[in-house]
mmCIF file of C-alpha atoms in Angstrom:
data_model
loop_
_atom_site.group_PDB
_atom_site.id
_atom_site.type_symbol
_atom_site.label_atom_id
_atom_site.label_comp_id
_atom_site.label_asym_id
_atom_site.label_seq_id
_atom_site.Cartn_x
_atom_site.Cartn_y
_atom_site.Cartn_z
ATOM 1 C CA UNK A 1 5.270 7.399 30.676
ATOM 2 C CA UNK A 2 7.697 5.178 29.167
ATOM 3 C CA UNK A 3 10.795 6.862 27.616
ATOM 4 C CA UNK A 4 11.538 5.600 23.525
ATOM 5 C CA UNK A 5 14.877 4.119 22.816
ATOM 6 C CA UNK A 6 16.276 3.132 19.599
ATOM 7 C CA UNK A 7 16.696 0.207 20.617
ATOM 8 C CA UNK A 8 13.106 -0.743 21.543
ATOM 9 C CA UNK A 9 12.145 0.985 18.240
ATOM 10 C CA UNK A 10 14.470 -1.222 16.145
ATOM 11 C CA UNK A 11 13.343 -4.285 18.166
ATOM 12 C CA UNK A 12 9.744 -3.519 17.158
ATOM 13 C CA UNK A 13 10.616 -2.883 13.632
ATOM 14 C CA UNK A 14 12.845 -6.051 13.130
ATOM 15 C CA UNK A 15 9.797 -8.285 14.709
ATOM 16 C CA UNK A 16 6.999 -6.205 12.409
ATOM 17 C CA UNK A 17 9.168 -7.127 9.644
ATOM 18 C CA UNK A 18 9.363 -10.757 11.176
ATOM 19 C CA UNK A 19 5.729 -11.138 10.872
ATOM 20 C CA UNK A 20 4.682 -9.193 7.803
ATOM 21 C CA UNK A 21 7.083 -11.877 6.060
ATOM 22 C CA UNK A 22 6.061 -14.669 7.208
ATOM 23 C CA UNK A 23 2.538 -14.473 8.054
ATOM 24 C CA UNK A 24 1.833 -11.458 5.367
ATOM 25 C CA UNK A 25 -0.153 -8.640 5.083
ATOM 26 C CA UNK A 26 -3.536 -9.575 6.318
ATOM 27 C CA UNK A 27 -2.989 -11.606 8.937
ATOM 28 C CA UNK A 28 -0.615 -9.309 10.354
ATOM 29 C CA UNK A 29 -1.094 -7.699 13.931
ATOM 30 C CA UNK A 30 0.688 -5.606 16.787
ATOM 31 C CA UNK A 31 -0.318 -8.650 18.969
ATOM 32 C CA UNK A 32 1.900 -10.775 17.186
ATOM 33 C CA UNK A 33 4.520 -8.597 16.751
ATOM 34 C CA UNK A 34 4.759 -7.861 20.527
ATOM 35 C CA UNK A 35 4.279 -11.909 21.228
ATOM 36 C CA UNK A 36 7.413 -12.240 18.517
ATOM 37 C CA UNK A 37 9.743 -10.207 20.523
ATOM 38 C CA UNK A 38 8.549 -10.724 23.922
ATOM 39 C CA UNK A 39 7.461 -6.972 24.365
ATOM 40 C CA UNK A 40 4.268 -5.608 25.883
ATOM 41 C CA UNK A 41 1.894 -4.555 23.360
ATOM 42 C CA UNK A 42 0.937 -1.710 25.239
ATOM 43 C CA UNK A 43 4.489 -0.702 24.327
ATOM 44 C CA UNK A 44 4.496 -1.128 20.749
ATOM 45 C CA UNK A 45 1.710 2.027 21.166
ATOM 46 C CA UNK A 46 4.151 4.184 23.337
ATOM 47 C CA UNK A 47 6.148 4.093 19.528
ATOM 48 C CA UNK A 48 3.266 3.537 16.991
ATOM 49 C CA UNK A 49 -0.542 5.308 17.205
ATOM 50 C CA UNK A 50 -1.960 2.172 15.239
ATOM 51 C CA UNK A 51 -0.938 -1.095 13.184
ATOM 52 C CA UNK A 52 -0.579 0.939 10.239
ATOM 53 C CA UNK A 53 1.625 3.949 11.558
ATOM 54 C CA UNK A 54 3.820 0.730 12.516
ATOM 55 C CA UNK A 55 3.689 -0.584 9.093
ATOM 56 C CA UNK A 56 4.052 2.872 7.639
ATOM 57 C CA UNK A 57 7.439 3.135 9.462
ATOM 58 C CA UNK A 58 8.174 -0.469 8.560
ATOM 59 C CA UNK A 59 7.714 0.809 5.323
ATOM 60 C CA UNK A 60 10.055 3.940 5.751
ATOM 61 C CA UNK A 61 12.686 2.209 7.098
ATOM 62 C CA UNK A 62 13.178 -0.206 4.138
ATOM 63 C CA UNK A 63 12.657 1.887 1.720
ATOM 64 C CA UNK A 64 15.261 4.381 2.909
ATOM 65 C CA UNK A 65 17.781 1.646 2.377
ATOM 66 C CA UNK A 66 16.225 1.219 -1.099
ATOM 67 C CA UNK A 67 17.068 4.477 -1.980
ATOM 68 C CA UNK A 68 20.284 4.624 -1.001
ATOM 69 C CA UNK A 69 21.308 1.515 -2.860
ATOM 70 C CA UNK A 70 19.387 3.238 -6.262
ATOM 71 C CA UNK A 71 21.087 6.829 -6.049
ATOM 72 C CA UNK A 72 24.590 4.715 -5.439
ATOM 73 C CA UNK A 73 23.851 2.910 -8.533
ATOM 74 C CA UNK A 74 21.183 4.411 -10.727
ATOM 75 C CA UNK A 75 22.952 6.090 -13.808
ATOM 76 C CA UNK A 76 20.400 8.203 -15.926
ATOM 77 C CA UNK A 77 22.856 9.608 -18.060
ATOM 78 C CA UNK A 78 23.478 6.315 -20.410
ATOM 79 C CA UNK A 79 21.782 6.115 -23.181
ATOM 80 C CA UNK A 80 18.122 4.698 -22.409
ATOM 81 C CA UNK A 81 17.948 1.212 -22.959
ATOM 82 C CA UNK A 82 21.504 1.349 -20.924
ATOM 83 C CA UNK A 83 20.321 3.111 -18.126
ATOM 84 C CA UNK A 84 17.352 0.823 -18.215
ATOM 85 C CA UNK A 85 19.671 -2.133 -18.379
ATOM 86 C CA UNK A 86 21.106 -0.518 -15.571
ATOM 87 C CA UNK A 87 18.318 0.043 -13.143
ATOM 88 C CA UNK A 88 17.188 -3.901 -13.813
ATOM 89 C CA UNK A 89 20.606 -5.050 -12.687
ATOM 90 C CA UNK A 90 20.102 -2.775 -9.778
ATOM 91 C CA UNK A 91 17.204 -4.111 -8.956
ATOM 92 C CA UNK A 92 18.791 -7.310 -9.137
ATOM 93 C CA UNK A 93 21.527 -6.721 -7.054
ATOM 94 C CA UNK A 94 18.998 -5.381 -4.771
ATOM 95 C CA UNK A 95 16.709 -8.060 -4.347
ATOM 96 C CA UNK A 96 20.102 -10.309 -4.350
ATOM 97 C CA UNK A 97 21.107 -8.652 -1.468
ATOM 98 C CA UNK A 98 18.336 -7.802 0.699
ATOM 99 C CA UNK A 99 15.668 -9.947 -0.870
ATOM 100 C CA UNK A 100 13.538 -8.902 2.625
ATOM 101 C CA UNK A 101 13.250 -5.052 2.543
ATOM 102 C CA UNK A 102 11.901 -5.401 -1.688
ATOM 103 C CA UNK A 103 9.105 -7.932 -0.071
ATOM 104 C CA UNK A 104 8.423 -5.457 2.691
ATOM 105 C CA UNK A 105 8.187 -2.440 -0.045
ATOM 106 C CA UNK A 106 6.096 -4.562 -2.410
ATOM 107 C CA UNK A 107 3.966 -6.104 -0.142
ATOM 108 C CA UNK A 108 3.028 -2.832 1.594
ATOM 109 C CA UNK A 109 2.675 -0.901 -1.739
ATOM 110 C CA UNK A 110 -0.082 -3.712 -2.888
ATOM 111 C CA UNK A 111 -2.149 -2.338 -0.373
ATOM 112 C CA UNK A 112 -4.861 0.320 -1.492
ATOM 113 C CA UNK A 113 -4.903 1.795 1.995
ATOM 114 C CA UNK A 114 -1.542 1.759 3.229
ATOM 115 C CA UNK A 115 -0.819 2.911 -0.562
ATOM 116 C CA UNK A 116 -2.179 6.076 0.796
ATOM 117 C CA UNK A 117 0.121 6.514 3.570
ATOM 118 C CA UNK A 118 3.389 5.749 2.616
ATOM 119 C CA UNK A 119 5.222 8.247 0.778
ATOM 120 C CA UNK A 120 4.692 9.446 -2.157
ATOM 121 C CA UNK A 121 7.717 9.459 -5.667
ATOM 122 C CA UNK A 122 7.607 12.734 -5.333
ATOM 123 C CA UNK A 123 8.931 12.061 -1.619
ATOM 124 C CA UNK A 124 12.110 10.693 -3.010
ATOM 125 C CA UNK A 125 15.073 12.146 -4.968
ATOM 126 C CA UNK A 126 15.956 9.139 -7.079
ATOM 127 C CA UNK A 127 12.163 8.719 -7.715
ATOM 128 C CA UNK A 128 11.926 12.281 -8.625
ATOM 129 C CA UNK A 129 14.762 11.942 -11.240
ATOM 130 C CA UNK A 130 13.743 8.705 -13.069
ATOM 131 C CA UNK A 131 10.408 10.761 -13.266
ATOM 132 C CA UNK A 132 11.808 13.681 -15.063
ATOM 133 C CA UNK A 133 14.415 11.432 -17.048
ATOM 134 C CA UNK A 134 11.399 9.867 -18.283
ATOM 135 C CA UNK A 135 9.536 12.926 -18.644
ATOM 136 C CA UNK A 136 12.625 14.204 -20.803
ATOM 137 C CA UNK A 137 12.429 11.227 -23.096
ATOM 138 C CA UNK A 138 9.157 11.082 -23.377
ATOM 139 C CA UNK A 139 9.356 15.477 -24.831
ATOM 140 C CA UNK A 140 11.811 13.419 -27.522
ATOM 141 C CA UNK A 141 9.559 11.142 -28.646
ATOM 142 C CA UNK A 142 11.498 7.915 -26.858
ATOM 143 C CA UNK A 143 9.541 6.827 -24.293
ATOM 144 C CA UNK A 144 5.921 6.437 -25.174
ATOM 145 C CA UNK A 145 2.940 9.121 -24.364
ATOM 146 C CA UNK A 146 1.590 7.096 -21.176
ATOM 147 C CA UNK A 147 1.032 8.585 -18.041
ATOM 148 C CA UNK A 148 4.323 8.160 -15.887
ATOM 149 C CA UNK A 149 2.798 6.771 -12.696
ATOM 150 C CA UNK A 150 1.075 3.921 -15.275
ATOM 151 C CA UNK A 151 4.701 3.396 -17.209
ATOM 152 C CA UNK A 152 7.196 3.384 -14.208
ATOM 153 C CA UNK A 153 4.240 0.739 -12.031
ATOM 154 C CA UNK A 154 4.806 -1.351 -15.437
ATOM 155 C CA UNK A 155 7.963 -1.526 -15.432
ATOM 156 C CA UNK A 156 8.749 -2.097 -11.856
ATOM 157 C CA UNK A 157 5.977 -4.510 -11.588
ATOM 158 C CA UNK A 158 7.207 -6.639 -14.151
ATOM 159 C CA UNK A 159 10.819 -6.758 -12.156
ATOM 160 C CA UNK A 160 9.389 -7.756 -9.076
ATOM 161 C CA UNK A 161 7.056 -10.340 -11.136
ATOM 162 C CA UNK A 162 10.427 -11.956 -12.330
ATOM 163 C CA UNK A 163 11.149 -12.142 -8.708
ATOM 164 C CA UNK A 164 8.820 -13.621 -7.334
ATOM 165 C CA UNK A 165 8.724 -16.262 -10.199
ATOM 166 C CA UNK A 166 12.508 -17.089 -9.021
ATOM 167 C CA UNK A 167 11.964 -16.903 -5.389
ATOM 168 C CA UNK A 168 9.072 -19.509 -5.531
ATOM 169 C CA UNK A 169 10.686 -21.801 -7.971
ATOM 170 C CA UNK A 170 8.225 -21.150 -10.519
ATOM 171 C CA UNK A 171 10.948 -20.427 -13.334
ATOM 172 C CA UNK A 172 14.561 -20.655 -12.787
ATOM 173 C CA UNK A 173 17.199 -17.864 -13.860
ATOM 174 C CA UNK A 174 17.910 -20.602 -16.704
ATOM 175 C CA UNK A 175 14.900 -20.300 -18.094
ATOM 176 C CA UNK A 176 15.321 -16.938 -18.678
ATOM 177 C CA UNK A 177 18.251 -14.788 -17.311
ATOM 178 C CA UNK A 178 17.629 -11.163 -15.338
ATOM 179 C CA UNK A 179 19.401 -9.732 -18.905
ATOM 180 C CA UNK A 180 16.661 -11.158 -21.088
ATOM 181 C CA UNK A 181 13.959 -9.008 -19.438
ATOM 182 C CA UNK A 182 15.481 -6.025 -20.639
ATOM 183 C CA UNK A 183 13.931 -6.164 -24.509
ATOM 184 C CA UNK A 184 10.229 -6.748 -23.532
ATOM 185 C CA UNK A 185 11.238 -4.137 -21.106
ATOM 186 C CA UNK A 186 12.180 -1.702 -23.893
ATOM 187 C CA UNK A 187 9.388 -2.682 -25.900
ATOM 188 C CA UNK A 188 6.930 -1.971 -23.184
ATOM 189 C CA UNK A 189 8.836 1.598 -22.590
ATOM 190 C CA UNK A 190 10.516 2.952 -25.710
ATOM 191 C CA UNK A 191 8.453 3.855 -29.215
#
């Protein structure tokens, strides 16, 4: 039996994340992944059951850093259309800084199956608190009466949508500036 190592399971992670980027979702494979770091496949299995245990933990291990940079910067306690100011120029700072986990979180959360898999908001502290922040404002009449799940997907969607638009040169930050997404934003959320 072959004995784990960090190492080898950071290795396998790294080139999963390799190839989910740059050949995407469907076309990705433990074959490749093993060809991309020069690593039996065989191996890849002494670490992962399947391809998607592998992508769940490629999953995990983004999205842990994705937390941590939220509950460093997240600040629920402004006023809402502050904090929500603030969690879009989190985001940005986020996707500013490690542009490559947010494409690893959204592209795996796009999938219906894997969507089943990975954890769940109710997994995650900081997820847990925008929840009942929202929750809260919604008992005060400031955020609208919309399921949660359907208003948080909204909101977050339409982040990563500005993203994407400026990461494939679609629309340029001059066009229209991370700040000027907060008003449709508030729109969308407050009454």
């Amino acid at each position: 039996m072959k004995i784990k190592t960090t190492e080898h399971y950071n290795r396998i992670i790294q080139g999963a994340t390799a190839i989910l980027l740059t050949e995407g979702l469907a076309a990705f494979s433990t074959t490749k992944v093993a060809k991309h770091i020069q690593m039996a496949q065989s191996n890849i299995y002494v670490y992962f059951k399947n391809k998607d245990d592998l992508l769940v933990s490629v999953f995990r291990y983004h999205q842990k850093k994705y937390i941590q940079f939220l509950v460093d910067r997240i600040d629920l306690s402004l006023p809402p259309t502050d904090a929500l100011k603030n969690l879009v120029s989190t985001l940005d700072e986020f996707h500013s800084s490690d542009k490559e986990s947010l494409d690893v979180i959204w592209s795996i959360r796009q999938s219906t199956t894997l969507r089943q898999l990975i954890p769940k908001v109710s997994d995650d502290q900081i997820f847990i608190a925008i929840f009942q922040w929202l929750k809260d404002l919604q008992h005060q009449g400031t955020v609208r009466q919309l399921p949660l799940m359907y208003l948080t997907n909204l909101v977050f969607s339409a982040i990563i949508d500005y993203f994407q638009l400026i990461d494939s040169k679609e629309m340029s930050p001059n066009e229209l500036a991370i700040e000027e997404i907060v008003p449709p934003l508030s729109a969308l959320l407050f009454v």
